[in-house]
Coordinates of C-alpha atoms and ligand atoms in Angstrom, one line a residue:
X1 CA -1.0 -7.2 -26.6
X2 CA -2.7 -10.1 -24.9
X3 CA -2.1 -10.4 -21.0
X4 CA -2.3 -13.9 -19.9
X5 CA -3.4 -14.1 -16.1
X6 CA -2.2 -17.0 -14.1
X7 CA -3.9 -18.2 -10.6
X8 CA -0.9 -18.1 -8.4
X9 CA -2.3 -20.9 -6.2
X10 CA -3.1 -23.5 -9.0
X11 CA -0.3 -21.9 -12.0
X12 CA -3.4 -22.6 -13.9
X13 CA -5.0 -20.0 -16.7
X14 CA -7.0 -17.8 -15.3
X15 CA -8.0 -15.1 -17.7
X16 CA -6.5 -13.3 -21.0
X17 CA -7.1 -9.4 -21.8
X18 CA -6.0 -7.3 -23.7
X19 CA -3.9 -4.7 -22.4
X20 CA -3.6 -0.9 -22.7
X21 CA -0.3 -0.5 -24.5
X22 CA 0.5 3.5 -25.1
X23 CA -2.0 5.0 -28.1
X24 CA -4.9 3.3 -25.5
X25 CA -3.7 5.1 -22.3
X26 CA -3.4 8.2 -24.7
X27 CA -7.6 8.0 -25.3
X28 CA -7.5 7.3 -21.5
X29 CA -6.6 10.2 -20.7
X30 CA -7.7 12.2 -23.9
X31 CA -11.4 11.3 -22.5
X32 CA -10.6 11.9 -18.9
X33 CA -9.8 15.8 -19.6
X34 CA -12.5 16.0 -21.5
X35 CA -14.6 14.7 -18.5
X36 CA -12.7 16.9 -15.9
X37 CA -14.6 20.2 -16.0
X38 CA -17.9 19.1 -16.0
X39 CA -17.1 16.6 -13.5
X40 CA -15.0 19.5 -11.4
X41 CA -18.5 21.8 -11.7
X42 CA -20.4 18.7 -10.1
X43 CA -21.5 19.9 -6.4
X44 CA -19.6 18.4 -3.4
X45 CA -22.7 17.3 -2.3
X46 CA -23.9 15.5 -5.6
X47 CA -20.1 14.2 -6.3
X48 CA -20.3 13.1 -2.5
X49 CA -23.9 10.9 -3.4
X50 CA -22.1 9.1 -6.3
X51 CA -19.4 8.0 -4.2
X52 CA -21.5 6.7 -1.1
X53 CA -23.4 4.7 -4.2
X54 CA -20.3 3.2 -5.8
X55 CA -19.3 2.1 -2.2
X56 CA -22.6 0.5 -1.2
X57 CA -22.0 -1.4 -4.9
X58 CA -18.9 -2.5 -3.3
X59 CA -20.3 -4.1 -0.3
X60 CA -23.0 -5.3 -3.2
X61 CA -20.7 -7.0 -4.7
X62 CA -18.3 -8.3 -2.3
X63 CA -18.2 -11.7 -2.3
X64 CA -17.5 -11.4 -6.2
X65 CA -14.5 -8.8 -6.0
X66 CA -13.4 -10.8 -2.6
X67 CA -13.2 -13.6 -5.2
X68 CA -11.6 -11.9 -7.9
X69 CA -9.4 -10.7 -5.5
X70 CA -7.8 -14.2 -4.0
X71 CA -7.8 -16.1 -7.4
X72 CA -5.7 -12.7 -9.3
X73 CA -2.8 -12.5 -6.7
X74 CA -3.2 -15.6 -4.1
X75 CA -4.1 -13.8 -0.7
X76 CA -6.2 -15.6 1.4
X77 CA -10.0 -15.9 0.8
X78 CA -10.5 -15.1 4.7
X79 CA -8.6 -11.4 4.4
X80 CA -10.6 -10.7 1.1
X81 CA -13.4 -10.7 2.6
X82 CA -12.7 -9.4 5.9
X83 CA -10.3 -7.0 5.1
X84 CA -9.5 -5.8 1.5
X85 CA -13.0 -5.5 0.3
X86 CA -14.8 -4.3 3.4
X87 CA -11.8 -1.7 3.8
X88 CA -12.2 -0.4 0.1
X89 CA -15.9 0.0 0.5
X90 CA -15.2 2.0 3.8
X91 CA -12.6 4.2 1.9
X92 CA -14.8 5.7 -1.1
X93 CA -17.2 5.9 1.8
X94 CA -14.9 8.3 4.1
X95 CA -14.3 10.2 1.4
X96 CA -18.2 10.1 -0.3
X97 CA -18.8 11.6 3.7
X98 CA -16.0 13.8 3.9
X99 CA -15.8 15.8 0.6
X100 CA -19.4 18.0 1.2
X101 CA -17.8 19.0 5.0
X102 CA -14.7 20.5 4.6
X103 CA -14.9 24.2 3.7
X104 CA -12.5 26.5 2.1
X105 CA -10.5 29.7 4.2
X106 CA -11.0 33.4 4.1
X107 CA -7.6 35.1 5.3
X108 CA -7.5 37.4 7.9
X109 CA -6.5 40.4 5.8
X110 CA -7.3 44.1 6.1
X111 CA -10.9 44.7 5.8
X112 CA -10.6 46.4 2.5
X113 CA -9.9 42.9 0.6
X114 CA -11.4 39.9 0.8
X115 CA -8.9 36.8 0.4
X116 CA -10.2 33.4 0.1
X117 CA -7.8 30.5 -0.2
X118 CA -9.5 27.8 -2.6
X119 CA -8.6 24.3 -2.7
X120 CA -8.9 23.4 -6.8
X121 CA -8.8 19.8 -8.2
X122 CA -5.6 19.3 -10.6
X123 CA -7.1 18.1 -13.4
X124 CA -6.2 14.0 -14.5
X125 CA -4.7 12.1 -12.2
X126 CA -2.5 8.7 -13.0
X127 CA -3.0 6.7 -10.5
X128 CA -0.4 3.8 -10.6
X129 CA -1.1 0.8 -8.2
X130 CA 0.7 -2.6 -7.3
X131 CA -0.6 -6.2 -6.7
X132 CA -0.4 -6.9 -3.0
X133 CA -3.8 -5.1 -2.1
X134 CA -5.1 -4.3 -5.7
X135 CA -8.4 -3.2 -4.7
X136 CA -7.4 -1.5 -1.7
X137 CA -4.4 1.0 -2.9
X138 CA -6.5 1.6 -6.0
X139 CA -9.2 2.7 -3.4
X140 CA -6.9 4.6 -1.2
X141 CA -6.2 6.8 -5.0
X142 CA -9.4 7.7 -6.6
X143 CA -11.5 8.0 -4.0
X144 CA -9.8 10.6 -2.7
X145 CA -9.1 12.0 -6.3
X146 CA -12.7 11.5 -7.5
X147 CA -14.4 13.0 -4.2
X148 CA -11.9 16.6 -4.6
X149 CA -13.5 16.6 -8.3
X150 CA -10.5 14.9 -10.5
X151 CA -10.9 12.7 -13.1
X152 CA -8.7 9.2 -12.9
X153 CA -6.9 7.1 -15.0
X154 CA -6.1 4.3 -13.0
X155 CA -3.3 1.2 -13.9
X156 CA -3.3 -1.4 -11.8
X157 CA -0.3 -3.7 -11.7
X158 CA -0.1 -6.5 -14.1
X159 CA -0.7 -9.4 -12.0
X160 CA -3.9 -8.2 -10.5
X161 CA -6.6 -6.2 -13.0
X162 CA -9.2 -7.9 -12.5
X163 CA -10.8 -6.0 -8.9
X164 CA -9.9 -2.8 -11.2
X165 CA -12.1 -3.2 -13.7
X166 CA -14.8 -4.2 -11.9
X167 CA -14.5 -1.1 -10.2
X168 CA -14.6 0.6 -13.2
X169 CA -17.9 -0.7 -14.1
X170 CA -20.0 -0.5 -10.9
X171 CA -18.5 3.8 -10.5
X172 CA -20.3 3.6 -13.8
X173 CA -23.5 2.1 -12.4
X174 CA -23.0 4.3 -9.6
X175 CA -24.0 7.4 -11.9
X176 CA -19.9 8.4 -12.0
X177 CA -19.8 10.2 -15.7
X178 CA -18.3 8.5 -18.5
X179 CA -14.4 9.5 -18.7
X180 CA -13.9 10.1 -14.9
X181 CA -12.7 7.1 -14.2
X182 CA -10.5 4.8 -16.9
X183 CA -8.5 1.3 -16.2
X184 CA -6.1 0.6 -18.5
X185 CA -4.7 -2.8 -17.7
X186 CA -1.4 -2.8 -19.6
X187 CA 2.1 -3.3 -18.5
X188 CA 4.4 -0.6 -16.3
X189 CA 7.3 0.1 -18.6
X190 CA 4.3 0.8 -21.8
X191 CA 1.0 2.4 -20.0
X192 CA 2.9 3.3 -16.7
X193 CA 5.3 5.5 -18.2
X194 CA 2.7 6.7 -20.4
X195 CA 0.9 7.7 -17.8
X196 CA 4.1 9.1 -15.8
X197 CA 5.4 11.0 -19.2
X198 CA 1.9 12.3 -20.3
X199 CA 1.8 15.9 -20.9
X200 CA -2.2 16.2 -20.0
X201 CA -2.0 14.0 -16.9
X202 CA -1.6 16.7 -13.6
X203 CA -0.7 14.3 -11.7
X204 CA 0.7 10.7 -10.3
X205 CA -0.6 8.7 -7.1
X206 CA 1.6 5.8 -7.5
X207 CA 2.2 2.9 -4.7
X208 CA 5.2 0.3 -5.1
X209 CA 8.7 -0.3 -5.4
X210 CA 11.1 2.7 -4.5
X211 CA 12.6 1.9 -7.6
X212 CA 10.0 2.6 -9.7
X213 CA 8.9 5.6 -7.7
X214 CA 12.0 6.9 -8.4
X215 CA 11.4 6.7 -12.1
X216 CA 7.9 8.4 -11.9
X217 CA 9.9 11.7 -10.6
X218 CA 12.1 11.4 -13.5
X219 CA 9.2 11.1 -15.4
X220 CA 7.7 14.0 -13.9
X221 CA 10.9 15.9 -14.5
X222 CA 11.3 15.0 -18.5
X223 CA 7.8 16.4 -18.9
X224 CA 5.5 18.5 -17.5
X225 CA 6.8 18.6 -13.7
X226 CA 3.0 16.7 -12.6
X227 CA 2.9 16.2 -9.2
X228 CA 4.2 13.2 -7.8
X229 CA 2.9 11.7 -4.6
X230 CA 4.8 8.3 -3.8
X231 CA 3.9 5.2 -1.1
X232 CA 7.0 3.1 -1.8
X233 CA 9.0 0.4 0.3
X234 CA 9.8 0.0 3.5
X235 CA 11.9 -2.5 5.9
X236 CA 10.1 -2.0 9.0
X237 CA 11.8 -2.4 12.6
X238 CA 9.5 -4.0 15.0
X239 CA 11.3 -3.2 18.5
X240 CA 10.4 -5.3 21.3
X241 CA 12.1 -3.5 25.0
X242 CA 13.0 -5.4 28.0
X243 CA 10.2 -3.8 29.7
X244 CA 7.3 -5.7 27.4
X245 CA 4.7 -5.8 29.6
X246 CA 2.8 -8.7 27.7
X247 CA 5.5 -10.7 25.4
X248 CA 2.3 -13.1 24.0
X249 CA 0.7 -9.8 22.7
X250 CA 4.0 -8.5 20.9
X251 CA 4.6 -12.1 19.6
X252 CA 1.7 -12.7 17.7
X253 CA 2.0 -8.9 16.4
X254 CA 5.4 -9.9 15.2
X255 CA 4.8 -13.0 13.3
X256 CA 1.2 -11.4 11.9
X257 CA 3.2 -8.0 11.4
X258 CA 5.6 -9.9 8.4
X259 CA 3.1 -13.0 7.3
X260 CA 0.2 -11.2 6.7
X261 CA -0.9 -11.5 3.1
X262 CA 2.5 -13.9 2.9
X263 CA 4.2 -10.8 3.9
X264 CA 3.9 -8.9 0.8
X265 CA 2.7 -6.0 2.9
X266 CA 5.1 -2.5 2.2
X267 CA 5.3 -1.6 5.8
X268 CA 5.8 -5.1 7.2
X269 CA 7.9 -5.5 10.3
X270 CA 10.4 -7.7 8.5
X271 CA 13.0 -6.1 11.0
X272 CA 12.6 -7.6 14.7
X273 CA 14.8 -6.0 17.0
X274 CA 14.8 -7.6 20.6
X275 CA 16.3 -6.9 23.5
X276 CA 19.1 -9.5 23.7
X277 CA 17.6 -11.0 27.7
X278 CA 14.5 -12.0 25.9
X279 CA 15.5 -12.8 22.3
X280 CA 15.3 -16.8 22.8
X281 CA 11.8 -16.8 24.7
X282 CA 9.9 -13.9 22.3
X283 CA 11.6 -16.4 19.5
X284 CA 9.8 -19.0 20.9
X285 CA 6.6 -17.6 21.0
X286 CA 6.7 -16.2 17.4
X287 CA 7.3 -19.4 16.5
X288 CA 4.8 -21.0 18.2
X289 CA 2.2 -18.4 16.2
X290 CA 4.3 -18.8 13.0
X291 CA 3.6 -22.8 13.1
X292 CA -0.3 -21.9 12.7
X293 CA 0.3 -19.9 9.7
X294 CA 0.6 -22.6 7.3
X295 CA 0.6 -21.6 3.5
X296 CA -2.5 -23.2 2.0
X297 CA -5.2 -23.4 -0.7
X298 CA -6.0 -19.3 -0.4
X299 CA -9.7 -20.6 -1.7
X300 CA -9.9 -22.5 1.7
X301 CA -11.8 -20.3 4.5
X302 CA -10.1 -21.7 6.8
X303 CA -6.3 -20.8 5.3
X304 CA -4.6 -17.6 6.9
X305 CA -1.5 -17.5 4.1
X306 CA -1.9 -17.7 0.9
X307 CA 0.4 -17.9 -2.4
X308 CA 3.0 -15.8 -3.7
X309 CA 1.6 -13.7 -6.7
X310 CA 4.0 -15.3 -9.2
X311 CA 6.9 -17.2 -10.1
X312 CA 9.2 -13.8 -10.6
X313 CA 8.3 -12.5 -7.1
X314 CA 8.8 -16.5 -5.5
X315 CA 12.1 -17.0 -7.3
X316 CA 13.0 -13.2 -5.4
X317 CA 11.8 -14.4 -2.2
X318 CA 14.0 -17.3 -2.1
X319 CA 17.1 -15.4 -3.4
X320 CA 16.6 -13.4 -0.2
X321 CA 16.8 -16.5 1.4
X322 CA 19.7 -17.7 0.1
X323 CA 21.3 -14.8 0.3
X324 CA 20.6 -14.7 4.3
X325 CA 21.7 -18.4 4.7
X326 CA 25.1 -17.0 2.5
X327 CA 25.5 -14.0 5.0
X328 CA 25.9 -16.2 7.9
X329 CA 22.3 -15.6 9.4
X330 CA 21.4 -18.9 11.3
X331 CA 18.2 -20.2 10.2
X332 CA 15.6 -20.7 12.9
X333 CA 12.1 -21.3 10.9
X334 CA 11.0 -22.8 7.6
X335 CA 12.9 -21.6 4.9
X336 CA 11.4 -23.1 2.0
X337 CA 8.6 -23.3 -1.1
X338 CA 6.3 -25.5 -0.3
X339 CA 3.1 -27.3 -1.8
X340 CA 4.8 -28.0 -5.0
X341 CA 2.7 -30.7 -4.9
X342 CA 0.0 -28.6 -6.0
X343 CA 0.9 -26.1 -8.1
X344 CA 1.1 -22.7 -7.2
X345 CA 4.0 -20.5 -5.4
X346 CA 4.2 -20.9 -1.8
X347 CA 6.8 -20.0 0.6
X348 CA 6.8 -21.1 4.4
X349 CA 6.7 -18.6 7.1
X350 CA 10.7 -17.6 7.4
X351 CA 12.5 -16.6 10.7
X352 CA 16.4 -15.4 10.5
X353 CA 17.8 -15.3 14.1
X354 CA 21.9 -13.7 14.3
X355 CA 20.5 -10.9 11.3
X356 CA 23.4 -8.2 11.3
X357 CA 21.8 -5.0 9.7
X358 CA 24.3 -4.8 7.3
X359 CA 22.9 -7.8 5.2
X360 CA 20.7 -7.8 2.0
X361 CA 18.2 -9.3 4.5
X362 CA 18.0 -6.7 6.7
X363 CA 18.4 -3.6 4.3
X364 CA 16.2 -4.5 1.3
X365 CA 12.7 -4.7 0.7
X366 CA 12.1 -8.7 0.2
X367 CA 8.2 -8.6 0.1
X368 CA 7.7 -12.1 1.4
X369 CA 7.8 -14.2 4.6
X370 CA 10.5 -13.6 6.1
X371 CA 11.5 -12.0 9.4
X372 CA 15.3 -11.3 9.9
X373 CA 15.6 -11.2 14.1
X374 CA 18.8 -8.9 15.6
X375 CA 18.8 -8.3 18.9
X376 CA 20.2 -5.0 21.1
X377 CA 21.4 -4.1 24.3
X378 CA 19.7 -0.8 24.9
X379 CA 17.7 1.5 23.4
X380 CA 19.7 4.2 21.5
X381 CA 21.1 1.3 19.7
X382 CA 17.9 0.0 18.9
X383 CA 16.5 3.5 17.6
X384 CA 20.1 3.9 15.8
X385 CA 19.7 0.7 14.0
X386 CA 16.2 1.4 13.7
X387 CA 17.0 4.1 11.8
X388 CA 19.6 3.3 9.7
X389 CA 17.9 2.2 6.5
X390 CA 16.6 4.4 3.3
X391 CA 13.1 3.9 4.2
X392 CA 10.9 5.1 6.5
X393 CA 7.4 3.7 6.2
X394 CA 6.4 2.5 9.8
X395 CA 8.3 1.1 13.3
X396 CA 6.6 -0.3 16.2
X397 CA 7.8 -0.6 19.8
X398 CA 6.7 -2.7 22.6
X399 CA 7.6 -1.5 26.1
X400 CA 5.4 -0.4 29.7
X401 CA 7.4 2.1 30.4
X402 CA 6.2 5.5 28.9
X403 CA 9.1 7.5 28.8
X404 CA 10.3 4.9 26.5
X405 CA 7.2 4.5 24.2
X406 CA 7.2 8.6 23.9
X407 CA 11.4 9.1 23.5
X408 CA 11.4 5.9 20.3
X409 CA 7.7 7.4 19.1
X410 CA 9.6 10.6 18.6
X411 CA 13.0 9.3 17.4
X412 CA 12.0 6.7 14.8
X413 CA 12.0 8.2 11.5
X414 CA 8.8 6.4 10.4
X415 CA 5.4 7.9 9.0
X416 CA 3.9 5.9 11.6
X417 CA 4.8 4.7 14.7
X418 CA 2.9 2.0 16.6
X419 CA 3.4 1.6 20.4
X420 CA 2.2 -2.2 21.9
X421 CA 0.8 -2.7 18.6
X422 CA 1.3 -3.6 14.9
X423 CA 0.0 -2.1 11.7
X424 CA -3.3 -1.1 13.5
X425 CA -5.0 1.8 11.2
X426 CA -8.2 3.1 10.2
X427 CA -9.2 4.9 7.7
X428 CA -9.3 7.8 10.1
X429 CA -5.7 7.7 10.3
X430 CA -2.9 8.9 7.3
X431 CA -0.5 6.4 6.0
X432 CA 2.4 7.2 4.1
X433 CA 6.4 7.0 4.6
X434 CA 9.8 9.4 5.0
X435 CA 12.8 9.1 3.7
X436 CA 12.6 6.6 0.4
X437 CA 9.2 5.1 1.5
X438 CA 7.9 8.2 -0.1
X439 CA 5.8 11.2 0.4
X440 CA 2.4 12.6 0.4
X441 CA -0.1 10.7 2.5
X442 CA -3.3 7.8 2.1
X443 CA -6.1 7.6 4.0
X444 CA -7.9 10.5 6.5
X445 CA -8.9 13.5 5.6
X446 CA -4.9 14.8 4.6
X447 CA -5.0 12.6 1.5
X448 CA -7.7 15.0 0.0
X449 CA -4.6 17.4 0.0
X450 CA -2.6 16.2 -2.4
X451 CA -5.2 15.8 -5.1
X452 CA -5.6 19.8 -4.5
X453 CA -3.9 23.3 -5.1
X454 CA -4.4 25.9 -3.1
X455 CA -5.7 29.2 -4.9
X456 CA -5.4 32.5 -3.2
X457 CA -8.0 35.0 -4.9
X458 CA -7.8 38.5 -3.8
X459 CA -10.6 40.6 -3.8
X460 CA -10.0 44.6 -3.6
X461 CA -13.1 45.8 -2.2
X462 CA -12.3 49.4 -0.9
X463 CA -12.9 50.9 2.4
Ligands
NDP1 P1 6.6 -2.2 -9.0 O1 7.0 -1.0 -8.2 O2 7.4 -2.5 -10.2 O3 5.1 -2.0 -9.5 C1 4.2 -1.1 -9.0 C2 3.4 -0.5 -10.2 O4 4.3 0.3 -11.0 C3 2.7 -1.5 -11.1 O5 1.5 -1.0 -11.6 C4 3.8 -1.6 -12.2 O6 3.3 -2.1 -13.4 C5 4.2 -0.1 -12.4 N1 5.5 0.0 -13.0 C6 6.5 -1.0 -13.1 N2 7.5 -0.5 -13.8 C7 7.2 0.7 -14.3 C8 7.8 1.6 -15.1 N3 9.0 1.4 -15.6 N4 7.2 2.8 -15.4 C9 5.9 3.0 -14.9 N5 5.3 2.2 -14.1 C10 5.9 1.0 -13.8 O7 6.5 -3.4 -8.1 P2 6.6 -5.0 -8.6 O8 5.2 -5.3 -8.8 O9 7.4 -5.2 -9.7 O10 7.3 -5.6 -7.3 C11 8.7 -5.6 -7.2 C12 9.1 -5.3 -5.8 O11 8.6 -4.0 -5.5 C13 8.5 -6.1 -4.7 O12 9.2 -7.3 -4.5 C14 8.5 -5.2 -3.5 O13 9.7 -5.2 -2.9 C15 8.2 -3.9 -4.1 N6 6.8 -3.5 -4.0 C16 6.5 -2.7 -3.1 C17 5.2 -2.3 -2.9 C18 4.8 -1.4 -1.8 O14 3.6 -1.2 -1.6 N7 5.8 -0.8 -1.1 C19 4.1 -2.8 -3.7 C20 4.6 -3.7 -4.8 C21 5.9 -4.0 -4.9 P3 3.5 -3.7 -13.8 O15 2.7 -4.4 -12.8 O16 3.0 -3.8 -15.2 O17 5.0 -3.9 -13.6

């Protein structure tokens, strides 16, 4: 089947290809098992040399996969460069630097054994990835995977291929061996499920909607009980404290902590809790941030918000809208497509002030720009409606005084928590939610964990 790929800032043609459908994903992953031993037997140190290549390939070739990157799904040209591309370079890197220096465990039995606790790579891992950082998550999965000595089949999302397959092709210049790492570009519900269903593949690394990670445990569970790591959704709550010690600093980390990358971002703070004495003037000044992140041509340098990757995921963002205007939420910025003018899908930076956490606005995942505002009067209600959603990707809280920062830190149920900051991260740091954002964790050194089993092999050696 022929995918037809638009260019979500122009609605014009971009590219066709053809797509993986099920028998396809089936070679996939026929050839990636048949890679796995050899590539299992490949010294850390050797398999850590490939990796450091195929990153320096990456910075290479950055401009071209920043490039690919804007014109497939519509983020800004700026955050390509600076952020996606760099950041996927440094990831295979970490884990090209990591994987020769972390050593297996003897246990401290009696003398007359020796124990050692092995970590083992699974075998072929699906990795299943979405459209709003496509060369990023995919990163954030076989780097990891390929550096622990896995072999990969990797589907990215429909909307955004096109960084995948390049990838494909410079791990192959890299020296990586033929079958150890596979794209098939074909559509969720054919080679995602064949992925998720596949008897031979050990394992899925999937990022996106709860909803569908949901399905890759049933999946799991009507075949060969794979391991399932999941980095789903998330409704972030973004609490600013009456004791904010800089309200400019939280501002701009609010408005940039739900529009970046036109707010498709799974642990955006789309949930601003406020203390109700400085609700109107933090309101203000988000605004005031929010009126210089105008949608524009995501090919323009100077733009800082792009387009929405397509007309499905637009029409959803303005449903949400809607649906806030229809809850009774007063409307306090934007609101609206714009640049119809031009083609392409772009929504304007979105506030909702009077957001009740009991509407669709607050409680579901909209993945677009728009911040729903509801403001408290002290901070066990905060953390309590903080709290009370399914996910639990990320939180942030803003406040000087320390007893504070430490009691939310520890009381938000969030895989990470953010104290006068938002979404700050390196790749030294692990990423990953509670609750129904998921489990298993990206990035740092713990992410080389889940692409492992642990073998105990006992060793009777007599006294
Ligand atoms: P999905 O969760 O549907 O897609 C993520 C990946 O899963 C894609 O590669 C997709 O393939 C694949 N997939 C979809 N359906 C199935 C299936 N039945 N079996 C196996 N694999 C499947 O996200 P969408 O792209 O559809 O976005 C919808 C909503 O999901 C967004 O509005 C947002 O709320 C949320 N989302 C959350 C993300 C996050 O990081 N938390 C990332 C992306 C989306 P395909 O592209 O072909 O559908």
């Amino acid at each position: 089947m022929t995918l037809r790929l638009v260019n979500p800032a122009t609605e014009q043609p971009l590219a066709e290809l053809e797509t993986a459908g099920v028998e396809e994903t089936d070679r996939a992953v026929a050839a990636a098992k048949e890679a796995f031993p050899a590539w299992r037997a490949v010294a850390p140190t050797d398999r850590a040399r490939l990796l450091r290549r195929l990153a320096a390939l990456v910075e290479e070739h950055a401009e071209e996969l920043a490039l690919l990157e804007t014109v497939d799904m519509g983020k800004p040209i700026n955050d390509s460069r600076r952020v996606d591309v760099p950041l996927a370079a440094e990831c295979i890197a970490f884990y090209g630097e990591a994987v020769d220096k972390v050593y297996d465990e003897v246990a401290p039995t009696d003398p007359s054994s020796v124990v050692m606790i092995v970590r083992e790579p699974l075998g072929v891992i699906g990795a299943v990835v979405p459209w709003n950082f496509p060369l990023l998550m995919a990163s954030w999965k076989v780097a990891p995977a390929l550096a622990t000595g896995n072999s990969v089949v990797l589907k990215p999302a429909e909307q955004s291929p096109l960084t995948a397959l390049r990838l494909a092709e410079l791990a192959s210049e890299a020296g990586i061996p033929d079958g150890v790492l596979q794209v098939v570009p074909g559509f969720g519900e054919t080679a995602g499920q064949a992925l998720g269903r596949h008897p031979e593949v050990d394992m899925i690394a999937f990022t996106g909607s709860t909803e569908v990670g949901k399905l890759f445990l049933r999946y799991s569970g009507e075949s060969n009980m794979k391991r399932v790591a999941l980095e789903c959704g998330g409704k972030s709550p973004h609490i600013v404290t009456a004791e904010c010690g800089d309200l400019d600093a939280a501002a701009t980390a609010v408005a940039w902590g739900v529009f970046y990358n036109q707010g498709e971002v799974c642990n955006a703070g789309s949930r601003l809790l406020v203390h109700r004495s400085l609700k109107d003037e933090l309101l203000e000044r988000v605004v005031k941030v929010s009126e210089r992140i105008r949608p524009g041509d995501p090919l323009d340098p100077q733009t800082r918000m792009g387009a929405i990757v397509d007309e499905t995921q637009l029409d959803r963002v303005l449903g949400y809208i809607d649906s806030g205007r229809e809850e009774g939420a007063a409307l306090h910025l934007g609101g609206a497509r714009v640049r119809e003018e031009t083609g392409g899908y772009y929504v304007e930076p979105t506030i909702f002030d009077a957001v009740s956490n009991e509407m669709r606005i607050a409680r579901e995942e909209i993945f677009g720009p728009v911040l729903s505002t509801i403001s408290f009067d002290d901070l066990d209600e905060a953390i309590a409606v903080a709290n009370d959603t399914v996910y639990g990707l990320s939180a942030a809280i803003w406040t000087d005084d320390l007893s504070t920062a430490h009691r939310a830190a520890r009381a938000l149920r969030a895989g990470v928590v953010w104290v006068n900051a938002f979404d700050k991260g390196d790749i030294t740091s692990p990423f990953g939610g509670f609750k129904q954002s998921g489990f298993g964790r990206d990035k740092s050194i713990h992410a080389l964990e889940k692409f492992t089993d642990l073998k105990a092999i006992w060793i009777e050696v007599g006294s």
